[in-house]
PDB file of C-alpha atoms in Angstrom:
ATOM      1  CA  ARG N1441      64.195 108.089  37.529  1.00 53.00           C
ATOM      2  CA  ASP N1442      63.432 105.522  34.691  1.00 64.00           C
ATOM      3  CA  ARG N1443      64.823 108.304  32.375  1.00 66.00           C
ATOM      4  CA  GLN N1444      68.057 107.065  30.513  1.00 72.00           C
ATOM      5  CA  CYS N1445      70.001 110.436  31.868  1.00 73.00           C
ATOM      6  CA  GLY N1446      68.532 108.885  35.563  1.00 75.00           C
ATOM      7  CA  PRO N1447      67.333 111.370  37.817  1.00 79.00           C
ATOM      8  CA  ARG N1448      67.315 114.938  38.248  1.00 80.00           C
ATOM      9  CA  ILE N1449      70.669 115.181  40.959  1.00 86.00           C
ATOM     10  CA  LEU N1450      70.845 118.958  40.998  1.00 91.00           C
ATOM     11  CA  THR N1451      69.024 122.258  40.074  1.00 93.00           C
ATOM     12  CA  PHE N1452      70.634 125.175  39.818  1.00 96.00           C
ATOM     13  CA  PHE N1453      68.464 128.705  39.739  1.00 96.00           C
ATOM     14  CA  LEU N1454      69.668 132.272  38.342  1.00 97.00           C
ATOM     15  CA  TYR N1455      67.774 135.568  38.995  1.00 97.00           C
ATOM     16  CA  LEU N1456      68.493 137.260  36.128  1.00 97.00           C
ATOM     17  CA  SER N1457      66.035 140.352  37.228  1.00 97.00           C
ATOM     18  CA  ASP N1458      65.396 142.565  40.711  1.00 96.00           C
ATOM     19  CA  VAL N1459      61.584 142.171  40.808  1.00 96.00           C
ATOM     20  CA  GLU N1460      59.281 145.409  42.357  1.00 96.00           C
ATOM     21  CA  ALA N1461      57.414 142.608  44.766  1.00 97.00           C
ATOM     22  CA  GLY N1462      56.696 139.095  45.307  1.00 94.00           C
ATOM     23  CA  GLY N1463      58.330 136.668  42.664  1.00 95.00           C
ATOM     24  CA  GLY N1464      59.712 134.204  45.181  1.00 96.00           C
ATOM     25  CA  THR N1465      60.999 130.600  45.205  1.00 96.00           C
ATOM     26  CA  ASN N1466      59.308 128.793  48.282  1.00 97.00           C
ATOM     27  CA  PHE N1467      60.602 125.370  49.544  1.00 95.00           C
ATOM     28  CA  PRO N1468      57.445 124.708  52.285  1.00 95.00           C
ATOM     29  CA  ARG N1469      59.057 121.814  53.750  1.00 94.00           C
ATOM     30  CA  LEU N1470      62.058 123.767  54.878  1.00 94.00           C
ATOM     31  CA  ASP N1471      60.253 127.065  55.642  1.00 97.00           C
ATOM     32  CA  LEU N1472      62.235 128.948  53.120  1.00 96.00           C
ATOM     33  CA  THR N1473      61.327 131.522  50.984  1.00 97.00           C
ATOM     34  CA  VAL N1474      64.903 133.047  48.727  1.00 96.00           C
ATOM     35  CA  MET N1475      63.145 136.167  46.970  1.00 97.00           C
ATOM     36  CA  PRO N1476      64.957 137.886  43.617  1.00 96.00           C
ATOM     37  CA  LYS N1477      67.771 139.274  43.146  1.00 96.00           C
ATOM     38  CA  LYS N1478      69.481 139.609  39.973  1.00 97.00           C
ATOM     39  CA  GLY N1479      72.752 137.398  40.148  1.00 97.00           C
ATOM     40  CA  ARG N1480      71.673 135.499  42.910  1.00 96.00           C
ATOM     41  CA  ALA N1481      71.968 131.945  42.377  1.00 97.00           C
ATOM     42  CA  LEU N1482      70.536 128.512  44.333  1.00 96.00           C
ATOM     43  CA  LEU N1483      71.639 125.282  43.954  1.00 94.00           C
ATOM     44  CA  TRP N1484      69.689 122.497  45.230  1.00 94.00           C
ATOM     45  CA  PRO N1485      70.081 118.886  45.413  1.00 90.00           C
ATOM     46  CA  SER N1486      66.923 116.650  44.150  1.00 85.00           C
ATOM     47  CA  VAL N1487      67.846 113.111  45.435  1.00 78.00           C
ATOM     48  CA  LEU N1488      68.945 112.083  49.111  1.00 77.00           C
ATOM     49  CA  ASN N1489      72.456 111.475  49.283  1.00 78.00           C
ATOM     50  CA  ASP N1490      72.271 107.852  50.501  1.00 80.00           C
ATOM     51  CA  SER N1491      69.744 106.850  48.303  1.00 81.00           C
ATOM     52  CA  PRO N1492      70.195 109.068  44.859  1.00 75.00           C
ATOM     53  CA  MET N1493      67.544 107.055  43.316  1.00 83.00           C
ATOM     54  CA  ASN N1494      64.901 108.702  45.578  1.00 78.00           C
ATOM     55  CA  GLN N1495      63.718 112.107  45.825  1.00 81.00           C
ATOM     56  CA  ASP N1496      64.617 114.561  48.823  1.00 78.00           C
ATOM     57  CA  GLY N1497      60.725 115.423  49.428  1.00 82.00           C
ATOM     58  CA  ARG N1498      62.767 118.614  51.391  1.00 85.00           C
ATOM     59  CA  THR N1499      63.551 120.427  48.271  1.00 87.00           C
ATOM     60  CA  ARG N1500      60.225 120.600  46.290  1.00 91.00           C
ATOM     61  CA  HIS N1501      59.917 123.896  45.867  1.00 92.00           C
ATOM     62  CA  GLN N1502      57.188 126.858  43.744  1.00 94.00           C
ATOM     63  CA  ALA N1503      57.350 129.634  42.445  1.00 95.00           C
ATOM     64  CA  LEU N1504      55.378 132.677  44.268  1.00 96.00           C
ATOM     65  CA  PRO N1505      53.529 134.895  42.307  1.00 97.00           C
ATOM     66  CA  VAL N1506      54.774 138.155  41.359  1.00 96.00           C
ATOM     67  CA  GLU N1507      52.943 140.804  42.642  1.00 96.00           C
ATOM     68  CA  ALA N1508      54.738 143.789  40.773  1.00 97.00           C
ATOM     69  CA  GLY N1509      57.944 143.837  37.877  1.00 95.00           C
ATOM     70  CA  THR N1510      58.914 141.186  36.038  1.00 96.00           C
ATOM     71  CA  LYS N1511      61.283 138.328  36.867  1.00 96.00           C
ATOM     72  CA  PHE N1512      63.232 136.816  34.428  1.00 97.00           C
ATOM     73  CA  ALA N1513      65.399 133.561  35.436  1.00 97.00           C
ATOM     74  CA  ALA N1514      67.273 130.470  34.068  1.00 97.00           C
ATOM     75  CA  ASN N1515      67.968 127.156  35.143  1.00 94.00           C
ATOM     76  CA  GLY N1516      69.696 123.869  34.479  1.00 93.00           C
ATOM     77  CA  TRP N1517      69.015 120.526  35.800  1.00 89.00           C
ATOM     78  CA  ILE N1518      71.894 118.091  36.576  1.00 86.00           C
ATOM     79  CA  HIS N1519      71.166 114.602  35.921  1.00 84.00           C
ATOM     80  CA  MET N1520      72.727 111.580  36.701  1.00 80.00           C
ATOM     81  CA  TYR N1521      73.595 109.936  33.810  1.00 79.00           C
ATOM     82  CA  ASP N1522      74.446 111.522  30.078  1.00 73.00           C
ATOM     83  CA  TYR N1523      70.838 113.319  29.385  1.00 71.00           C
ATOM     84  CA  MET N1524      72.404 114.527  25.761  1.00 75.00           C
ATOM     85  CA  THR N1525      72.657 111.640  23.794  1.00 75.00           C
ATOM     86  CA  PRO N1526      69.534 109.946  24.578  1.00 70.00           C
ATOM     87  CA  GLN N1527      68.165 113.527  24.342  1.00 69.00           C
ATOM     88  CA  GLN N1528      69.363 113.320  20.224  1.00 74.00           C
ATOM     89  CA  THR N1529      68.617 110.180  19.271  1.00 72.00           C
ATOM     90  CA  GLY N1530      64.984 110.722  20.939  1.00 70.00           C
ATOM     91  CA  CYS N1531      64.972 107.759  23.158  1.00 64.00           C
ATOM     92  CA  ASN N1532      63.895 109.658  25.903  1.00 58.00           C
TER      93      ASN N1532
END
């Protein structure tokens, strides 16, 4: 929030592998767990629409343990402002 790039407004998460058991992404306040499946993608907001400087607590999430197999995934974060320039100049 107080960083030059502003708050993280969106999170993109992509499952790169299938998992035999476990390994879901859980959103406790939404009573939702998304299980890994190769190619499945999630996109969720990190802030409130009407107050984008404030975090949306409903999308707090946790990675559940992988019980069998291996989980590979990739994520990307979209910030309100330019992220790269402050990172490159060490002004984060």
